[in-house]
Short mmCIF file of C-alpha atoms and ligand atoms in Angstrom, two decimals:
data_model
loop_
_atom_site.label_atom_id
_atom_site.label_comp_id
_atom_site.label_asym_id
_atom_site.label_seq_id
_atom_site.Cartn_x
_atom_site.Cartn_y
_atom_site.Cartn_z
CA ASP V 20 14.24 95.35 -12.07
CA SER V 21 17.45 96.07 -10.17
CA GLU V 22 15.45 97.99 -7.55
CA ALA V 23 13.42 94.87 -6.78
CA GLU V 24 13.83 93.38 -3.35
CA MET V 25 14.63 89.77 -4.26
CA VAL V 26 14.31 87.36 -1.37
CA GLN V 27 14.92 83.65 -1.02
CA ARG V 28 11.74 81.63 -1.11
CA PRO V 29 10.85 78.09 -0.06
CA PRO V 30 10.80 75.39 -2.73
CA VAL V 31 7.35 74.17 -3.74
CA VAL V 32 7.25 70.38 -3.84
CA THR V 33 4.60 68.13 -5.39
CA ILE V 34 4.38 64.45 -4.51
CA MET V 35 3.29 62.12 -7.31
CA GLY V 36 3.28 58.42 -8.01
CA HIS V 37 1.29 55.25 -8.61
CA VAL V 38 -1.93 54.54 -6.71
CA ASP V 39 -1.38 53.24 -3.17
CA HIS V 40 2.39 53.70 -3.27
CA GLY V 41 2.08 55.95 -0.20
CA LYS V 42 1.84 59.61 -1.31
CA THR V 43 -0.75 60.56 1.30
CA SER V 44 0.94 58.52 4.03
CA LEU V 45 4.23 60.24 3.30
CA LEU V 46 2.63 63.69 3.47
CA ASP V 47 0.80 62.73 6.66
CA LYS V 48 3.99 61.52 8.31
CA LEU V 49 5.85 64.69 7.34
CA ARG V 50 2.97 66.78 8.67
CA GLU V 51 2.74 64.74 11.86
CA THR V 52 6.39 65.45 12.56
CA GLU V 53 5.74 69.11 11.89
CA VAL V 54 2.60 69.32 14.02
CA ALA V 55 4.37 67.49 16.84
CA SER V 56 7.31 69.90 16.75
CA GLY V 57 5.24 73.04 16.22
CA GLU V 58 2.89 75.09 18.36
CA ALA V 59 0.12 73.09 19.96
CA GLY V 60 -3.52 74.03 19.73
CA GLY V 61 -4.08 75.01 16.12
CA ILE V 62 -6.69 72.89 14.40
CA THR V 63 -5.21 71.70 11.15
CA GLN V 64 -7.34 72.88 8.27
CA HIS V 65 -7.22 71.39 4.84
CA ILE V 66 -5.90 74.16 2.67
CA GLY V 67 -4.33 71.99 -0.02
CA ALA V 68 -0.80 73.01 0.84
CA TYR V 69 1.38 73.23 3.88
CA GLN V 70 4.91 73.89 5.03
CA VAL V 71 7.48 71.77 6.79
CA HIS V 72 10.38 73.38 8.66
CA HIS V 73 13.61 71.43 8.56
CA GLY V 74 16.68 72.98 10.14
CA ASP V 75 16.86 76.49 8.67
CA ASP V 76 14.84 75.45 5.64
CA THR V 77 11.16 75.83 4.91
CA ILE V 78 9.59 73.55 2.31
CA THR V 79 6.12 74.10 0.85
CA PHE V 80 4.30 70.88 -0.06
CA LEU V 81 1.34 70.85 -2.41
CA ASP V 82 -1.18 68.41 -1.08
CA THR V 83 -3.04 68.18 -4.38
CA PRO V 84 -4.64 64.89 -5.24
CA GLY V 85 -2.13 63.52 -7.69
CA HIS V 86 -1.29 64.89 -11.07
CA ALA V 87 -4.77 66.05 -12.14
CA ALA V 88 -4.31 69.42 -10.46
CA PHE V 89 -0.68 69.52 -11.51
CA THR V 90 -1.72 69.07 -15.13
CA ALA V 91 -4.57 71.60 -14.88
CA MET V 92 -2.16 74.21 -13.60
CA ARG V 93 0.40 73.47 -16.25
CA ALA V 94 -2.30 73.73 -18.93
CA ARG V 95 -3.03 77.22 -17.62
CA GLY V 96 0.65 78.05 -17.83
CA ALA V 97 1.11 78.25 -14.10
CA ARG V 98 4.57 77.24 -13.05
CA VAL V 99 3.93 76.21 -9.48
CA THR V 100 6.13 73.25 -8.66
CA ASP V 101 9.90 73.50 -8.24
CA ILE V 102 10.56 69.85 -7.39
CA ALA V 103 8.63 66.64 -8.02
CA VAL V 104 8.97 63.79 -5.56
CA ILE V 105 8.03 60.54 -7.31
CA VAL V 106 6.98 57.89 -4.81
CA VAL V 107 7.61 54.24 -5.72
CA ALA V 108 6.64 51.42 -3.35
CA ALA V 109 9.65 49.18 -2.82
CA ASP V 110 7.45 46.07 -2.73
CA ASP V 111 5.65 46.90 -5.98
CA GLY V 112 8.13 48.70 -8.23
CA VAL V 113 7.56 50.89 -11.26
CA LYS V 114 3.93 50.97 -12.45
CA PRO V 115 2.03 52.81 -15.22
CA GLN V 116 1.27 55.87 -13.07
CA THR V 117 4.91 56.03 -12.00
CA GLN V 118 5.81 56.51 -15.64
CA GLU V 119 2.97 59.05 -16.06
CA ALA V 120 4.21 61.05 -13.07
CA ILE V 121 7.73 61.07 -14.53
CA ASP V 122 6.35 62.24 -17.89
CA HIS V 123 4.47 65.11 -16.19
CA ALA V 124 7.53 66.22 -14.25
CA ARG V 125 9.72 66.06 -17.36
CA ALA V 126 7.19 67.98 -19.48
CA ALA V 127 7.18 70.69 -16.82
CA ASP V 128 10.99 70.60 -16.69
CA VAL V 129 10.92 70.04 -12.94
CA PRO V 130 13.76 68.18 -11.20
CA ILE V 131 12.80 64.75 -9.86
CA ILE V 132 13.64 63.13 -6.54
CA VAL V 133 12.63 59.48 -6.17
CA ALA V 134 11.29 58.39 -2.77
CA VAL V 135 11.50 54.60 -2.55
CA ASN V 136 8.74 54.00 0.00
CA LYS V 137 7.60 51.07 2.18
CA ILE V 138 11.16 49.90 2.87
CA ASP V 139 9.86 48.55 6.20
CA LYS V 140 7.85 45.89 4.37
CA GLU V 141 8.87 42.33 3.88
CA GLY V 142 9.58 41.91 0.20
CA ALA V 143 10.77 45.50 -0.17
CA ASP V 144 13.44 45.63 -2.85
CA PRO V 145 14.91 49.13 -3.23
CA VAL V 146 17.59 47.81 -5.58
CA ARG V 147 14.98 46.46 -7.97
CA VAL V 148 13.25 49.86 -7.95
CA ARG V 149 16.56 51.52 -8.89
CA THR V 150 17.12 49.02 -11.69
CA GLU V 151 13.62 49.58 -13.09
CA MET V 152 13.95 53.37 -12.85
CA ALA V 153 17.37 53.28 -14.53
CA THR V 154 15.76 51.33 -17.38
CA ILE V 155 13.39 54.22 -18.01
CA GLY V 156 16.10 56.85 -17.83
CA LEU V 157 16.29 57.86 -14.19
CA ASN V 158 19.77 56.86 -13.10
CA PRO V 159 20.31 56.82 -9.34
CA ALA V 160 22.94 59.25 -8.03
CA ASP V 161 24.18 56.48 -5.71
CA TRP V 162 24.98 54.51 -8.87
CA GLY V 163 26.74 57.44 -10.52
CA GLY V 164 23.64 58.87 -12.22
CA ASP V 165 22.07 62.26 -11.63
CA THR V 166 18.73 61.46 -9.97
CA GLU V 167 18.58 61.43 -6.17
CA PHE V 168 16.92 58.33 -4.69
CA VAL V 169 15.96 58.25 -1.00
CA ASP V 170 14.74 55.10 0.77
CA VAL V 171 11.87 55.92 3.12
CA SER V 172 9.07 54.44 5.16
CA ALA V 173 5.95 56.51 5.66
CA LYS V 174 5.04 54.01 8.36
CA THR V 175 8.14 54.22 10.57
CA GLY V 176 9.39 57.63 9.44
CA GLU V 177 12.73 56.16 8.43
CA GLY V 178 14.51 58.22 5.78
CA LEU V 179 12.23 61.25 6.02
CA ASP V 180 15.02 63.48 7.32
CA ASP V 181 17.11 62.32 4.37
CA LEU V 182 14.27 63.16 2.02
CA LEU V 183 13.95 66.68 3.45
CA ASP V 184 17.76 67.12 3.28
CA THR V 185 17.74 66.04 -0.36
CA ILE V 186 14.91 68.44 -1.19
CA GLY V 187 16.97 71.19 0.48
CA VAL V 188 20.03 70.37 -1.64
CA VAL V 189 18.07 70.27 -4.92
CA ALA V 190 16.33 73.54 -3.99
CA GLU V 191 19.62 75.26 -3.22
CA ILE V 192 20.91 74.52 -6.72
CA GLN V 193 17.77 76.17 -8.15
CA GLU V 194 18.48 79.47 -6.31
CA LEU V 195 14.79 80.19 -5.81
CA THR V 196 14.08 83.87 -5.31
CA ALA V 197 11.10 86.15 -5.68
CA ASN V 198 10.31 89.85 -5.59
CA ALA V 199 8.89 90.63 -2.15
CA ASP V 200 8.52 94.35 -2.75
CA THR V 201 5.64 94.51 -5.20
CA GLU V 202 1.86 94.05 -5.39
CA ALA V 203 1.16 90.53 -4.19
CA SER V 204 0.26 87.82 -6.66
CA GLY V 205 0.09 84.06 -6.60
CA VAL V 206 -1.60 80.97 -7.97
CA VAL V 207 -4.90 79.52 -6.79
CA ILE V 208 -4.15 75.96 -5.64
CA GLU V 209 -7.76 75.08 -4.86
CA ALA V 210 -10.98 76.91 -4.06
CA ARG V 211 -14.46 76.09 -2.84
CA LEU V 212 -17.64 77.52 -1.40
CA ASP V 213 -17.52 77.19 2.38
CA GLN V 214 -20.90 77.09 4.14
CA GLY V 215 -20.02 79.63 6.78
CA ARG V 216 -17.26 81.62 5.14
CA GLY V 217 -18.35 81.93 1.54
CA PRO V 218 -15.81 81.49 -1.28
CA VAL V 219 -12.42 80.44 0.06
CA ALA V 220 -9.29 80.04 -2.05
CA THR V 221 -5.89 78.62 -1.19
CA VAL V 222 -3.35 80.89 -2.83
CA LEU V 223 0.34 80.17 -3.08
CA ILE V 224 2.01 83.59 -2.86
CA GLN V 225 4.65 83.98 -5.58
CA ARG V 226 5.47 87.71 -5.31
CA GLY V 227 4.88 90.48 -2.80
CA THR V 228 3.04 90.37 0.49
CA LEU V 229 -0.69 89.78 0.79
CA GLU V 230 -2.50 91.69 3.53
CA ILE V 231 -5.98 91.90 4.97
CA GLY V 232 -7.93 94.62 3.16
CA ASP V 233 -6.09 94.17 -0.15
CA PRO V 234 -8.34 94.39 -3.24
CA ILE V 235 -7.83 91.16 -5.16
CA VAL V 236 -8.82 89.72 -8.53
CA SER V 237 -8.59 86.19 -9.94
CA GLY V 238 -10.02 85.60 -13.41
CA PRO V 239 -13.66 86.74 -13.30
CA ASN V 240 -13.68 86.72 -9.49
CA TRP V 241 -12.80 89.63 -7.27
CA GLY V 242 -13.10 90.86 -3.73
CA LYS V 243 -11.30 92.36 -0.78
CA VAL V 244 -9.23 90.16 1.53
CA ARG V 245 -11.33 89.74 4.67
CA ALA V 246 -9.20 87.18 6.48
CA LEU V 247 -6.09 85.08 5.93
CA ILE V 248 -5.63 81.62 7.47
CA ASP V 249 -2.35 79.72 7.38
CA TYR V 250 -1.88 75.97 6.93
CA THR V 251 -2.07 75.37 10.68
CA GLY V 252 -5.50 76.99 10.82
CA GLU V 253 -4.25 80.15 12.47
CA ARG V 254 -5.50 83.58 11.41
CA ILE V 255 -2.66 85.73 10.14
CA GLU V 256 -2.35 89.38 9.07
CA VAL V 257 0.06 88.97 6.17
CA ALA V 258 1.28 86.19 3.88
CA GLY V 259 4.67 86.38 2.18
CA VAL V 260 6.45 84.85 -0.78
CA GLY V 261 6.25 81.04 -0.77
CA ASP V 262 3.44 80.92 1.77
CA PRO V 263 0.27 78.99 1.01
CA VAL V 264 -2.67 80.85 2.53
CA LEU V 265 -6.43 80.49 2.67
CA VAL V 266 -7.97 83.74 1.42
CA LEU V 267 -11.47 84.81 2.46
CA GLY V 268 -13.30 87.67 0.76
CA PHE V 269 -13.79 86.68 -2.88
CA ASN V 270 -17.30 87.35 -4.20
CA SER V 271 -17.30 84.05 -6.12
CA VAL V 272 -15.17 80.91 -6.25
CA PRO V 273 -11.90 81.25 -8.23
CA SER V 274 -10.51 78.41 -10.39
CA ALA V 275 -7.51 76.30 -9.44
CA GLY V 276 -4.57 77.24 -11.61
CA ASP V 277 -5.68 80.84 -12.12
CA LEU V 278 -3.51 83.73 -11.04
CA ALA V 279 -4.73 85.84 -8.10
CA MET V 280 -3.37 89.37 -7.87
CA VAL V 281 -3.69 92.43 -5.72
CA VAL V 282 -4.68 95.64 -7.51
CA ASP V 283 -4.86 99.28 -6.39
CA SER V 284 -8.56 99.44 -5.54
CA GLU V 285 -11.75 97.42 -5.29
CA LYS V 286 -13.01 99.36 -8.31
CA THR V 287 -10.04 98.14 -10.38
CA ALA V 288 -10.55 94.60 -9.09
CA ARG V 289 -14.20 94.67 -10.11
CA THR V 290 -13.49 96.18 -13.52
CA LYS V 291 -10.76 93.62 -14.30
CA ALA V 292 -12.99 90.75 -13.17
CA GLU V 293 -15.90 91.99 -15.29
CA GLU V 294 -13.68 92.40 -18.35
CA ARG V 295 -12.44 88.86 -17.86
CA ASP V 296 -16.00 87.59 -17.37
CA THR V 297 -17.13 89.28 -20.60
CA ARG V 298 -14.18 87.80 -22.50
CA LEU V 299 -14.83 84.28 -21.13
CA LYS V 300 -18.51 84.49 -22.10
CA ALA V 301 -17.66 85.71 -25.61
CA GLU V 302 -15.20 82.85 -26.00
CA ALA V 303 -17.83 80.35 -24.83
CA ILE V 304 -20.35 81.68 -27.37
CA ALA V 305 -17.74 81.57 -30.15
CA ARG V 306 -16.98 77.97 -29.25
CA ARG V 307 -20.64 76.98 -29.30
CA SER V 308 -21.26 78.54 -32.71
CA GLY V 309 -18.21 76.68 -33.98
P1 LIG R 427 -3.72 57.03 -3.67
O1 LIG R 427 -3.89 58.44 -3.20
O2 LIG R 427 -4.95 56.20 -3.57
O3 LIG R 427 -3.08 56.94 -5.01
O4 LIG R 427 -2.69 56.28 -2.67
P2 LIG R 427 -1.42 56.87 -1.97
O5 LIG R 427 -0.25 56.83 -2.89
O6 LIG R 427 -1.72 58.17 -1.32
O7 LIG R 427 -1.13 55.75 -0.87
P3 LIG R 427 -1.62 55.76 0.64
O8 LIG R 427 -0.87 56.74 1.44
O9 LIG R 427 -3.09 55.81 0.66
O10 LIG R 427 -1.09 54.31 1.10
C1 LIG R 427 -1.62 53.13 0.55
C2 LIG R 427 -1.46 52.01 1.55
O11 LIG R 427 -0.09 51.75 1.78
C3 LIG R 427 -2.06 52.32 2.91
O12 LIG R 427 -2.64 51.15 3.42
C4 LIG R 427 -0.86 52.73 3.75
O13 LIG R 427 -1.04 52.48 5.11
C5 LIG R 427 0.21 51.86 3.16
N1 LIG R 427 1.55 52.45 3.29
C6 LIG R 427 1.94 53.66 2.82
N2 LIG R 427 3.23 53.88 3.08
C7 LIG R 427 3.67 52.80 3.74
C8 LIG R 427 4.95 52.40 4.28
O14 LIG R 427 5.97 53.11 4.22
N3 LIG R 427 5.01 51.18 4.88
C9 LIG R 427 3.94 50.34 4.96
N4 LIG R 427 4.11 49.18 5.56
N5 LIG R 427 2.74 50.69 4.47
C10 LIG R 427 2.60 51.88 3.87
NA1 LIG R 428 -4.52 55.00 -1.33
MG1 LIG R 429 -3.44 59.36 -1.58
#
């Protein structure tokens, strides 16, 4: 559509790697830097995704627990991640889940950046990590290959600026754009039933602009957007392309990996949801009767 208003959007980055290699610590350190440099006062809410601002760049990180969610989304055909950061502990090297994470990223055709973590530790051997990774086909750019490796410490924060720079460079090559001038739609990153607020869903906006009052449908779930909360816990009026946002107002809990989209009216939302519900039930019955 040549009329479409294409805008630049932030890259969406997923962090994967072997158990205890420092994925959560890395995300925490990045977020700490962000919280420290951002507005004070907002209570950080867990919405499964958040953004880091680095120079003029914004980067969206998916804080999903490892590759289970990544795989679930891919199985549903949702292309969510633009870049995979594979974390390898420099004192432990390549492990089975490192290989798994690489396989997932490759299957999804997502560019890989390797974060060699824990370089502050005695016994850290970033060269060994590069050698092991090269053996399984990821040749370090600093050795003339085409995979970027960045040495980092989630403990001291060393190398994190480099990591963000590298993400920025890889994202720029991808020329990530989206149509901002259309009915909003996005992917459900996670969803749950909140005691006080009812069904809440974290949606990563992929097109358009989501606003309070918008009729919305996701699979067999529908509703009207009652409130929007950003990753800092602040209530917002609108969410744009690339923004992760907590959406209140669904009548039931959507599924991670499902598309969420704005439609013209609550009636349409309800009708679409009911059609989907009927289809899902019919499929379930067909499966049971073999
Ligand atoms: P799982 O989610 O369980 O797979 O682990 P993870 O990859 O998220 O690792 P996590 O962040 O839980 O870190 C595991 C341990 O390594 C913790 O004790 C961290 O404090 C420690 N750790 C993580 N990064 C670093 C680092 O850069 N330096 C040092 N010294 N310790 C680190
Ligand atoms: Na851990
Ligand atoms: Mg973790």
